[in-house]
């Protein structure tokens, strides 16, 4: 804040003498605000608005200070207000393009903070600038949007100002009926708010409409009401304009003396207030009155005064615009220098920070590298020791695993031998059982051939039970379980490749796999040798064997377990008892001899 004020104070030293007093006066005001910590509020903006007409360069500097403070404090609404004031400052200086730019910036901020009241007011101001920039459609659009908001919020004061702006818009376009309608709407809303300043403006607008219509009595009535309200509100500048308008009415209705009195009254007030525009207008109206009163010398005198004053006004306005442009240039240059300085500071700060960070990172990296090297050496030593331990442990484990493997192989061999013995024993039991049952069946058949009828029925039932016993599968189920332990996956592989095989075919294949003779196979299956030949023929067809190819050899080759011990050769039919007990397969004759002994 102090730097902004100092900048402002230094700028006043290089200012022409005409403006130096104003700079010092407003500099004092700024120090007063700085003493209050520059509280950016409506009062400070009002001061800026009052400065903008006579001292636009001073007002611009002052508003810039307020704007920077608002940006620093992140006060978005006040930032928008300051941008709006800068836009209005350019509007009063006739720089409509710049005014529109600042007002649009303010409008964007008000929309972002969702401040509809400020947004509507800004639309009204923007509409005025658009109108004087000869963008009538955009102006009417802004007025309409402001009117929509004020209608929704039922803001009578805002409605009155907006209706008055729209009425003035239509008046300038010479659409007096529309102008009158909107001014009456403005009048009704202003009456509800007791806004005397607003009512005075509306009455003056209505008077201007009736003056354009050449209804001078009505125009005089509304001008008189406007004058009365401006006197109540102490609006001395507004009074000068209204008195000038009343002088015009008297002049246009032929009451030249009264018109001259009003015009001189306006002239005196303008001289007191040093209002050059109003004074020039009063001179011009007095010249018109004297011309109508056939006093050309007086008319010429006042007309020359008006022209001289216009030239003076033009020179003053030109100087103001030049001063404002110089101020804009100075402010932008200083802002640019400040921005560059801040940028350099930021770059320097970033460079210093980056250098410190890089040095720290280098130090940390060096420490990490040294630490990692030390740790790597320690880890390598520990890893070597660990590898040696692992090698010794793996050696021992391999020795143990090898011993376990040998034990497992021996165990598997023992289990296989045991299963083979179980299979042999089970087969012998089946053969012995079937032979005994065959003998019993033959004996009972002989008994049945006798003529003893009282025993015939009983014996016939015994023969049927024995015959039924041949077809039971209990022993075959036990046989299959033991067989699959000796020859794993044999039946599964066989059925996958030949799915049409029946359970009888599977029994025959299992017996052939064990190298049992054909006679013993027929006995085990409970069929004759002829039936066995037929069964072997059918099995060959199902297995798809060619003529001359051995069925037993095919079964022995099929799905042989590589880990199983080689099959023992078939046992001869007339083996001794010792041979039967040590071999996995026995003949039927051996079983008979064993049973007889």
GROMACS .gro file of C-alpha atoms in nm, residues 15-379:
model
  365
   15UNK     CA    1   0.235   1.705  -1.335
   16UNK     CA    2   0.149   2.043  -1.489
   17UNK     CA    3   0.069   2.322  -1.246
   18UNK     CA    4  -0.293   2.324  -1.356
   19UNK     CA    5  -0.344   1.977  -1.203
   20UNK     CA    6  -0.090   1.989  -0.924
   21UNK     CA    7  -0.335   2.128  -0.670
   22UNK     CA    8  -0.584   1.856  -0.753
   23UNK     CA    9  -0.316   1.589  -0.718
   24UNK     CA   10  -0.216   1.717  -0.378
   25UNK     CA   11  -0.577   1.735  -0.263
   26UNK     CA   12  -0.652   1.378  -0.373
   27UNK     CA   13  -0.320   1.260  -0.243
   28UNK     CA   14  -0.430   1.389   0.095
   29UNK     CA   15  -0.754   1.195   0.058
   30UNK     CA   16  -0.560   0.882  -0.025
   31UNK     CA   17  -0.344   0.919   0.283
   32UNK     CA   18  -0.662   0.954   0.485
   33UNK     CA   19  -0.783   0.627   0.338
   34UNK     CA   20  -0.442   0.472   0.399
   35UNK     CA   21  -0.473   0.578   0.763
   36UNK     CA   22  -0.789   0.368   0.772
   37UNK     CA   23  -0.586   0.080   0.619
   38UNK     CA   24  -0.756   0.168   0.291
   39UNK     CA   25  -1.088   0.003   0.360
   40UNK     CA   26  -1.221  -0.053   0.009
   41UNK     CA   27  -1.591   0.024   0.035
   42UNK     CA   28  -1.872   0.217  -0.129
   43UNK     CA   29  -1.751   0.549   0.019
   44UNK     CA   30  -1.406   0.520  -0.140
   45UNK     CA   31  -1.560   0.426  -0.474
   46UNK     CA   32  -1.797   0.722  -0.449
   47UNK     CA   33  -1.498   0.954  -0.404
   48UNK     CA   34  -1.338   0.794  -0.710
   49UNK     CA   35  -1.657   0.847  -0.909
   50UNK     CA   36  -1.665   1.217  -0.814
   51UNK     CA   37  -1.302   1.258  -0.917
   52UNK     CA   38  -1.353   1.084  -1.253
   53UNK     CA   39  -1.529   1.375  -1.426
   54UNK     CA   40  -1.290   1.662  -1.344
   55UNK     CA   41  -0.969   1.474  -1.263
   56UNK     CA   42  -0.982   1.145  -1.457
   57UNK     CA   43  -0.610   1.077  -1.426
   58UNK     CA   44  -0.618   1.123  -1.047
   59UNK     CA   45  -0.933   0.912  -1.027
   60UNK     CA   46  -0.771   0.641  -1.237
   61UNK     CA   47  -0.466   0.624  -1.009
   62UNK     CA   48  -0.687   0.619  -0.703
   63UNK     CA   49  -0.907   0.340  -0.839
   64UNK     CA   50  -0.600   0.141  -0.941
   65UNK     CA   51  -0.479   0.154  -0.581
   66UNK     CA   52  -0.820   0.031  -0.464
   67UNK     CA   53  -0.818  -0.239  -0.732
   68UNK     CA   54  -0.474  -0.368  -0.631
   69UNK     CA   55  -0.582  -0.376  -0.268
   70UNK     CA   56  -0.896  -0.572  -0.360
   71UNK     CA   57  -0.693  -0.821  -0.564
   72UNK     CA   58  -0.448  -0.865  -0.275
   73UNK     CA   59  -0.734  -0.926  -0.032
   74UNK     CA   60  -0.907  -1.156  -0.285
   75UNK     CA   61  -1.218  -0.939  -0.259
   76UNK     CA   62  -1.385  -1.031  -0.587
   77UNK     CA   63  -1.688  -0.804  -0.549
   78UNK     CA   64  -1.480  -0.495  -0.479
   79UNK     CA   65  -1.249  -0.592  -0.764
   80UNK     CA   66  -1.554  -0.592  -0.991
   81UNK     CA   67  -1.667  -0.255  -0.853
   82UNK     CA   68  -1.326  -0.103  -0.927
   83UNK     CA   69  -1.325  -0.239  -1.281
   84UNK     CA   70  -1.673  -0.095  -1.326
   85UNK     CA   71  -1.558   0.246  -1.204
   86UNK     CA   72  -1.265   0.241  -1.446
   87UNK     CA   73  -1.505   0.154  -1.726
   88UNK     CA   74  -1.732   0.445  -1.633
   89UNK     CA   75  -1.427   0.675  -1.616
   90UNK     CA   76  -1.340   0.588  -1.977
   91UNK     CA   77  -1.708   0.625  -2.070
   92UNK     CA   78  -1.714   0.985  -1.938
   93UNK     CA   79  -1.396   1.056  -2.137
   94UNK     CA   80  -1.551   0.919  -2.457
   95UNK     CA   81  -1.327   0.609  -2.477
   96UNK     CA   82  -1.613   0.370  -2.536
   97UNK     CA   83  -1.407   0.069  -2.648
   98UNK     CA   84  -1.196   0.072  -2.330
   99UNK     CA   85  -1.507   0.138  -2.122
  100UNK     CA   86  -1.678  -0.168  -2.271
  101UNK     CA   87  -1.370  -0.382  -2.204
  102UNK     CA   88  -1.355  -0.292  -1.832
  103UNK     CA   89  -1.732  -0.324  -1.787
  104UNK     CA   90  -1.726  -0.670  -1.945
  105UNK     CA   91  -1.446  -0.771  -1.705
  106UNK     CA   92  -1.657  -0.649  -1.413
  107UNK     CA   93  -1.958  -0.834  -1.552
  108UNK     CA   94  -1.761  -1.158  -1.569
  109UNK     CA   95  -1.656  -1.123  -1.203
  110UNK     CA   96  -2.011  -1.043  -1.085
  111UNK     CA   97  -2.135  -1.348  -1.270
  112UNK     CA   98  -1.866  -1.570  -1.117
  113UNK     CA   99  -1.954  -1.461  -0.760
  114UNK     CA  100  -2.326  -1.486  -0.845
  115UNK     CA  101  -2.398  -1.126  -0.739
  116UNK     CA  102  -2.713  -1.061  -0.943
  117UNK     CA  103  -2.772  -0.711  -0.805
  118UNK     CA  104  -2.428  -0.584  -0.909
  119UNK     CA  105  -2.459  -0.769  -1.238
  120UNK     CA  106  -2.789  -0.595  -1.318
  121UNK     CA  107  -2.645  -0.252  -1.235
  122UNK     CA  108  -2.343  -0.325  -1.454
  123UNK     CA  109  -2.575  -0.425  -1.738
  124UNK     CA  110  -2.746  -0.087  -1.716
  125UNK     CA  111  -2.411   0.095  -1.734
  126UNK     CA  112  -2.291  -0.128  -2.017
  127UNK     CA  113  -2.614  -0.061  -2.206
  128UNK     CA  114  -2.550   0.314  -2.192
  129UNK     CA  115  -2.198   0.272  -2.330
  130UNK     CA  116  -2.321   0.042  -2.606
  131UNK     CA  117  -2.582   0.302  -2.702
  132UNK     CA  118  -2.333   0.590  -2.727
  133UNK     CA  119  -2.097   0.355  -2.916
  134UNK     CA  120  -2.381   0.316  -3.170
  135UNK     CA  121  -2.446  -0.049  -3.083
  136UNK     CA  122  -2.819  -0.010  -3.026
  137UNK     CA  123  -2.912  -0.379  -3.032
  138UNK     CA  124  -2.650  -0.470  -2.771
  139UNK     CA  125  -2.758  -0.174  -2.557
  140UNK     CA  126  -3.125  -0.279  -2.561
  141UNK     CA  127  -3.024  -0.638  -2.485
  142UNK     CA  128  -2.831  -0.527  -2.173
  143UNK     CA  129  -3.125  -0.314  -2.054
  144UNK     CA  130  -3.366  -0.604  -2.108
  145UNK     CA  131  -3.150  -0.849  -1.907
  146UNK     CA  132  -3.122  -0.598  -1.622
  147UNK     CA  133  -3.499  -0.548  -1.635
  148UNK     CA  134  -3.554  -0.926  -1.613
  149UNK     CA  135  -3.350  -0.954  -1.294
  150UNK     CA  136  -3.510  -0.650  -1.127
  151UNK     CA  137  -3.856  -0.784  -1.216
  152UNK     CA  138  -3.777  -1.122  -1.056
  153UNK     CA  139  -3.631  -0.962  -0.743
  154UNK     CA  140  -3.904  -0.693  -0.735
  155UNK     CA  141  -3.644  -0.423  -0.694
  156UNK     CA  142  -3.848  -0.106  -0.756
  157UNK     CA  143  -3.546   0.126  -0.758
  158UNK     CA  144  -3.364  -0.091  -1.009
  159UNK     CA  145  -3.678  -0.116  -1.222
  160UNK     CA  146  -3.719   0.263  -1.218
  161UNK     CA  147  -3.360   0.320  -1.338
  162UNK     CA  148  -3.384   0.051  -1.605
  163UNK     CA  149  -3.721   0.174  -1.738
  164UNK     CA  150  -3.577   0.526  -1.746
  165UNK     CA  151  -3.275   0.404  -1.947
  166UNK     CA  152  -3.498   0.220  -2.194
  167UNK     CA  153  -3.725   0.526  -2.224
  168UNK     CA  154  -3.425   0.751  -2.288
  169UNK     CA  155  -3.305   0.496  -2.547
  170UNK     CA  156  -3.635   0.519  -2.739
  171UNK     CA  157  -3.642   0.898  -2.704
  172UNK     CA  158  -3.304   0.927  -2.878
  173UNK     CA  159  -3.439   0.704  -3.154
  174UNK     CA  160  -3.740   0.942  -3.183
  175UNK     CA  161  -3.986   0.669  -3.083
  176UNK     CA  162  -4.165   0.905  -2.843
  177UNK     CA  163  -4.461   0.679  -2.768
  178UNK     CA  164  -4.238   0.396  -2.645
  179UNK     CA  165  -4.020   0.648  -2.465
  180UNK     CA  166  -4.324   0.792  -2.285
  181UNK     CA  167  -4.453   0.443  -2.190
  182UNK     CA  168  -4.124   0.335  -2.032
  183UNK     CA  169  -4.076   0.668  -1.853
  184UNK     CA  170  -4.423   0.632  -1.698
  185UNK     CA  171  -4.329   0.279  -1.582
  186UNK     CA  172  -4.011   0.424  -1.436
  187UNK     CA  173  -4.213   0.697  -1.264
  188UNK     CA  174  -4.452   0.449  -1.100
  189UNK     CA  175  -4.163   0.235  -0.961
  190UNK     CA  176  -3.961   0.537  -0.844
  191UNK     CA  177  -4.267   0.669  -0.660
  192UNK     CA  178  -4.277   0.350  -0.448
  193UNK     CA  179  -3.915   0.394  -0.335
  194UNK     CA  180  -3.926   0.768  -0.261
  195UNK     CA  181  -3.609   0.807  -0.470
  196UNK     CA  182  -3.610   1.185  -0.520
  197UNK     CA  183  -3.297   1.189  -0.732
  198UNK     CA  184  -3.440   0.920  -0.957
  199UNK     CA  185  -3.778   1.096  -0.973
  200UNK     CA  186  -3.607   1.420  -1.070
  201UNK     CA  187  -3.431   1.250  -1.361
  202UNK     CA  188  -3.753   1.081  -1.476
  203UNK     CA  189  -3.949   1.407  -1.460
  204UNK     CA  190  -3.678   1.573  -1.664
  205UNK     CA  191  -3.693   1.291  -1.922
  206UNK     CA  192  -4.073   1.325  -1.944
  207UNK     CA  193  -4.037   1.700  -1.989
  208UNK     CA  194  -3.791   1.637  -2.273
  209UNK     CA  195  -4.039   1.398  -2.440
  210UNK     CA  196  -4.322   1.652  -2.427
  211UNK     CA  197  -4.083   1.920  -2.549
  212UNK     CA  198  -4.004   1.704  -2.852
  213UNK     CA  199  -4.378   1.661  -2.904
  214UNK     CA  200  -4.414   2.040  -2.881
  215UNK     CA  201  -4.654   2.000  -2.586
  216UNK     CA  202  -4.485   2.278  -2.395
  217UNK     CA  203  -4.733   2.309  -2.106
  218UNK     CA  204  -4.681   1.943  -2.011
  219UNK     CA  205  -4.308   1.982  -2.064
  220UNK     CA  206  -4.303   2.286  -1.834
  221UNK     CA  207  -4.501   2.091  -1.570
  222UNK     CA  208  -4.255   1.801  -1.562
  223UNK     CA  209  -3.950   2.030  -1.574
  224UNK     CA  210  -4.090   2.226  -1.279
  225UNK     CA  211  -4.138   1.904  -1.078
  226UNK     CA  212  -3.785   1.795  -1.165
  227UNK     CA  213  -3.647   2.131  -1.050
  228UNK     CA  214  -3.833   2.109  -0.720
  229UNK     CA  215  -3.694   1.760  -0.648
  230UNK     CA  216  -3.338   1.855  -0.745
  231UNK     CA  217  -3.357   2.151  -0.506
  232UNK     CA  218  -3.468   1.914  -0.228
  233UNK     CA  219  -3.176   1.682  -0.300
  234UNK     CA  220  -2.933   1.977  -0.341
  235UNK     CA  221  -2.837   1.860  -0.689
  236UNK     CA  222  -2.700   2.193  -0.806
  237UNK     CA  223  -2.561   2.058  -1.136
  238UNK     CA  224  -2.897   1.904  -1.218
  239UNK     CA  225  -3.072   2.232  -1.133
  240UNK     CA  226  -2.863   2.422  -1.390
  241UNK     CA  227  -2.967   2.183  -1.669
  242UNK     CA  228  -3.335   2.191  -1.571
  243UNK     CA  229  -3.337   2.573  -1.551
  244UNK     CA  230  -3.182   2.583  -1.898
  245UNK     CA  231  -3.460   2.352  -2.021
  246UNK     CA  232  -3.727   2.580  -1.867
  247UNK     CA  233  -3.565   2.875  -2.045
  248UNK     CA  234  -3.598   2.679  -2.372
  249UNK     CA  235  -3.971   2.624  -2.304
  250UNK     CA  236  -4.032   2.994  -2.241
  251UNK     CA  237  -3.833   3.087  -2.552
  252UNK     CA  238  -4.021   2.836  -2.771
  253UNK     CA  239  -4.359   2.966  -2.644
  254UNK     CA  240  -4.271   3.331  -2.718
  255UNK     CA  241  -4.212   3.434  -2.355
  256UNK     CA  242  -3.867   3.566  -2.431
  257UNK     CA  243  -3.819   3.777  -2.120
  258UNK     CA  244  -3.895   3.491  -1.884
  259UNK     CA  245  -3.682   3.262  -2.093
  260UNK     CA  246  -3.396   3.512  -2.076
  261UNK     CA  247  -3.434   3.527  -1.695
  262UNK     CA  248  -3.413   3.148  -1.667
  263UNK     CA  249  -3.114   3.128  -1.896
  264UNK     CA  250  -2.929   3.401  -1.698
  265UNK     CA  251  -3.014   3.220  -1.375
  266UNK     CA  252  -2.861   2.902  -1.519
  267UNK     CA  253  -2.560   3.106  -1.635
  268UNK     CA  254  -2.499   3.246  -1.287
  269UNK     CA  255  -2.524   2.904  -1.122
  270UNK     CA  256  -2.289   2.753  -1.382
  271UNK     CA  257  -2.038   3.033  -1.321
  272UNK     CA  258  -2.054   2.970  -0.946
  273UNK     CA  259  -2.005   2.597  -0.987
  274UNK     CA  260  -1.757   2.641  -1.273
  275UNK     CA  261  -1.962   2.408  -1.491
  276UNK     CA  262  -1.837   2.493  -1.837
  277UNK     CA  263  -2.076   2.266  -2.023
  278UNK     CA  264  -2.382   2.417  -1.858
  279UNK     CA  265  -2.238   2.768  -1.891
  280UNK     CA  266  -2.182   2.715  -2.263
  281UNK     CA  267  -2.538   2.589  -2.299
  282UNK     CA  268  -2.669   2.896  -2.109
  283UNK     CA  269  -2.469   3.131  -2.335
  284UNK     CA  270  -2.607   2.958  -2.640
  285UNK     CA  271  -2.968   2.977  -2.514
  286UNK     CA  272  -2.927   3.350  -2.426
  287UNK     CA  273  -2.790   3.415  -2.778
  288UNK     CA  274  -3.095   3.240  -2.928
  289UNK     CA  275  -3.328   3.449  -2.713
  290UNK     CA  276  -3.160   3.778  -2.810
  291UNK     CA  277  -3.174   3.678  -3.173
  292UNK     CA  278  -3.550   3.618  -3.143
  293UNK     CA  279  -3.581   3.955  -2.961
  294UNK     CA  280  -3.406   4.123  -3.260
  295UNK     CA  281  -3.098   4.216  -3.058
  296UNK     CA  282  -2.824   4.079  -3.287
  297UNK     CA  283  -2.535   4.251  -3.108
  298UNK     CA  284  -2.621   4.085  -2.777
  299UNK     CA  285  -2.691   3.756  -2.953
  300UNK     CA  286  -2.353   3.769  -3.127
  301UNK     CA  287  -2.177   3.853  -2.801
  302UNK     CA  288  -2.318   3.555  -2.614
  303UNK     CA  289  -2.272   3.329  -2.913
  304UNK     CA  290  -1.902   3.424  -2.922
  305UNK     CA  291  -1.878   3.358  -2.548
  306UNK     CA  292  -2.033   3.018  -2.607
  307UNK     CA  293  -1.784   2.941  -2.884
  308UNK     CA  294  -1.489   3.059  -2.679
  309UNK     CA  295  -1.608   2.846  -2.392
  310UNK     CA  296  -1.648   2.548  -2.622
  311UNK     CA  297  -1.291   2.593  -2.739
  312UNK     CA  298  -1.180   2.619  -2.378
  313UNK     CA  299  -1.379   2.308  -2.289
  314UNK     CA  300  -1.226   2.128  -2.585
  315UNK     CA  301  -0.875   2.230  -2.475
  316UNK     CA  302  -0.942   2.126  -2.115
  317UNK     CA  303  -1.090   1.795  -2.225
  318UNK     CA  304  -0.802   1.741  -2.459
  319UNK     CA  305  -0.557   1.809  -2.175
  320UNK     CA  306  -0.754   1.573  -1.951
  321UNK     CA  307  -0.746   1.300  -2.209
  322UNK     CA  308  -0.376   1.354  -2.265
  323UNK     CA  309  -0.317   1.345  -1.890
  324UNK     CA  310  -0.527   1.029  -1.865
  325UNK     CA  311  -0.337   0.866  -2.151
  326UNK     CA  312  -0.009   0.968  -1.988
  327UNK     CA  313  -0.132   0.825  -1.660
  328UNK     CA  314  -0.235   0.502  -1.835
  329UNK     CA  315   0.105   0.483  -1.995
  330UNK     CA  316   0.283   0.551  -1.665
  331UNK     CA  317   0.071   0.303  -1.474
  332UNK     CA  318   0.109   0.035  -1.738
  333UNK     CA  319   0.482   0.101  -1.759
  334UNK     CA  320   0.521   0.086  -1.382
  335UNK     CA  321   0.301  -0.225  -1.367
  336UNK     CA  322   0.516  -0.378  -1.638
  337UNK     CA  323   0.834  -0.287  -1.449
  338UNK     CA  324   0.688  -0.424  -1.128
  339UNK     CA  325   0.582  -0.740  -1.308
  340UNK     CA  326   0.928  -0.778  -1.458
  341UNK     CA  327   1.089  -0.714  -1.122
  342UNK     CA  328   0.861  -0.967  -0.956
  343UNK     CA  329   0.932  -1.209  -1.238
  344UNK     CA  330   1.305  -1.162  -1.190
  345UNK     CA  331   1.264  -1.207  -0.817
  346UNK     CA  332   1.067  -1.522  -0.877
  347UNK     CA  333   1.328  -1.646  -1.123
  348UNK     CA  334   1.609  -1.565  -0.878
  349UNK     CA  335   1.422  -1.730  -0.595
  350UNK     CA  336   1.353  -2.034  -0.808
  351UNK     CA  337   1.719  -2.045  -0.919
  352UNK     CA  338   1.846  -2.016  -0.561
  353UNK     CA  339   1.596  -2.272  -0.440
  354UNK     CA  340   1.685  -2.505  -0.726
  355UNK     CA  341   2.058  -2.464  -0.654
  356UNK     CA  342   2.009  -2.541  -0.285
  357UNK     CA  343   1.792  -2.839  -0.370
  358UNK     CA  344   2.045  -2.967  -0.624
  359UNK     CA  345   2.330  -2.932  -0.373
  360UNK     CA  346   2.126  -3.109  -0.110
  361UNK     CA  347   2.038  -3.381  -0.356
  362UNK     CA  348   2.404  -3.419  -0.456
  363UNK     CA  349   2.504  -3.446  -0.089
  364UNK     CA  350   2.228  -3.694  -0.020
  365UNK     CA  351   2.317  -3.888  -0.334
  366UNK     CA  352   2.684  -3.901  -0.234
  367UNK     CA  353   2.593  -4.018   0.115
  368UNK     CA  354   2.357  -4.277  -0.031
  369UNK     CA  355   2.624  -4.401  -0.275
  370UNK     CA  356   2.884  -4.435   0.001
  371UNK     CA  357   2.635  -4.605   0.228
  372UNK     CA  358   2.524  -4.837  -0.051
  373UNK     CA  359   2.886  -4.929  -0.130
  374UNK     CA  360   2.951  -5.014   0.232
  375UNK     CA  361   2.629  -5.203   0.251
  376UNK     CA  362   2.709  -5.380  -0.074
  377UNK     CA  363   3.045  -5.498   0.061
  378UNK     CA  364   2.883  -5.621   0.383
  379UNK     CA  365   2.605  -5.786   0.186
   0.00000   0.00000   0.00000
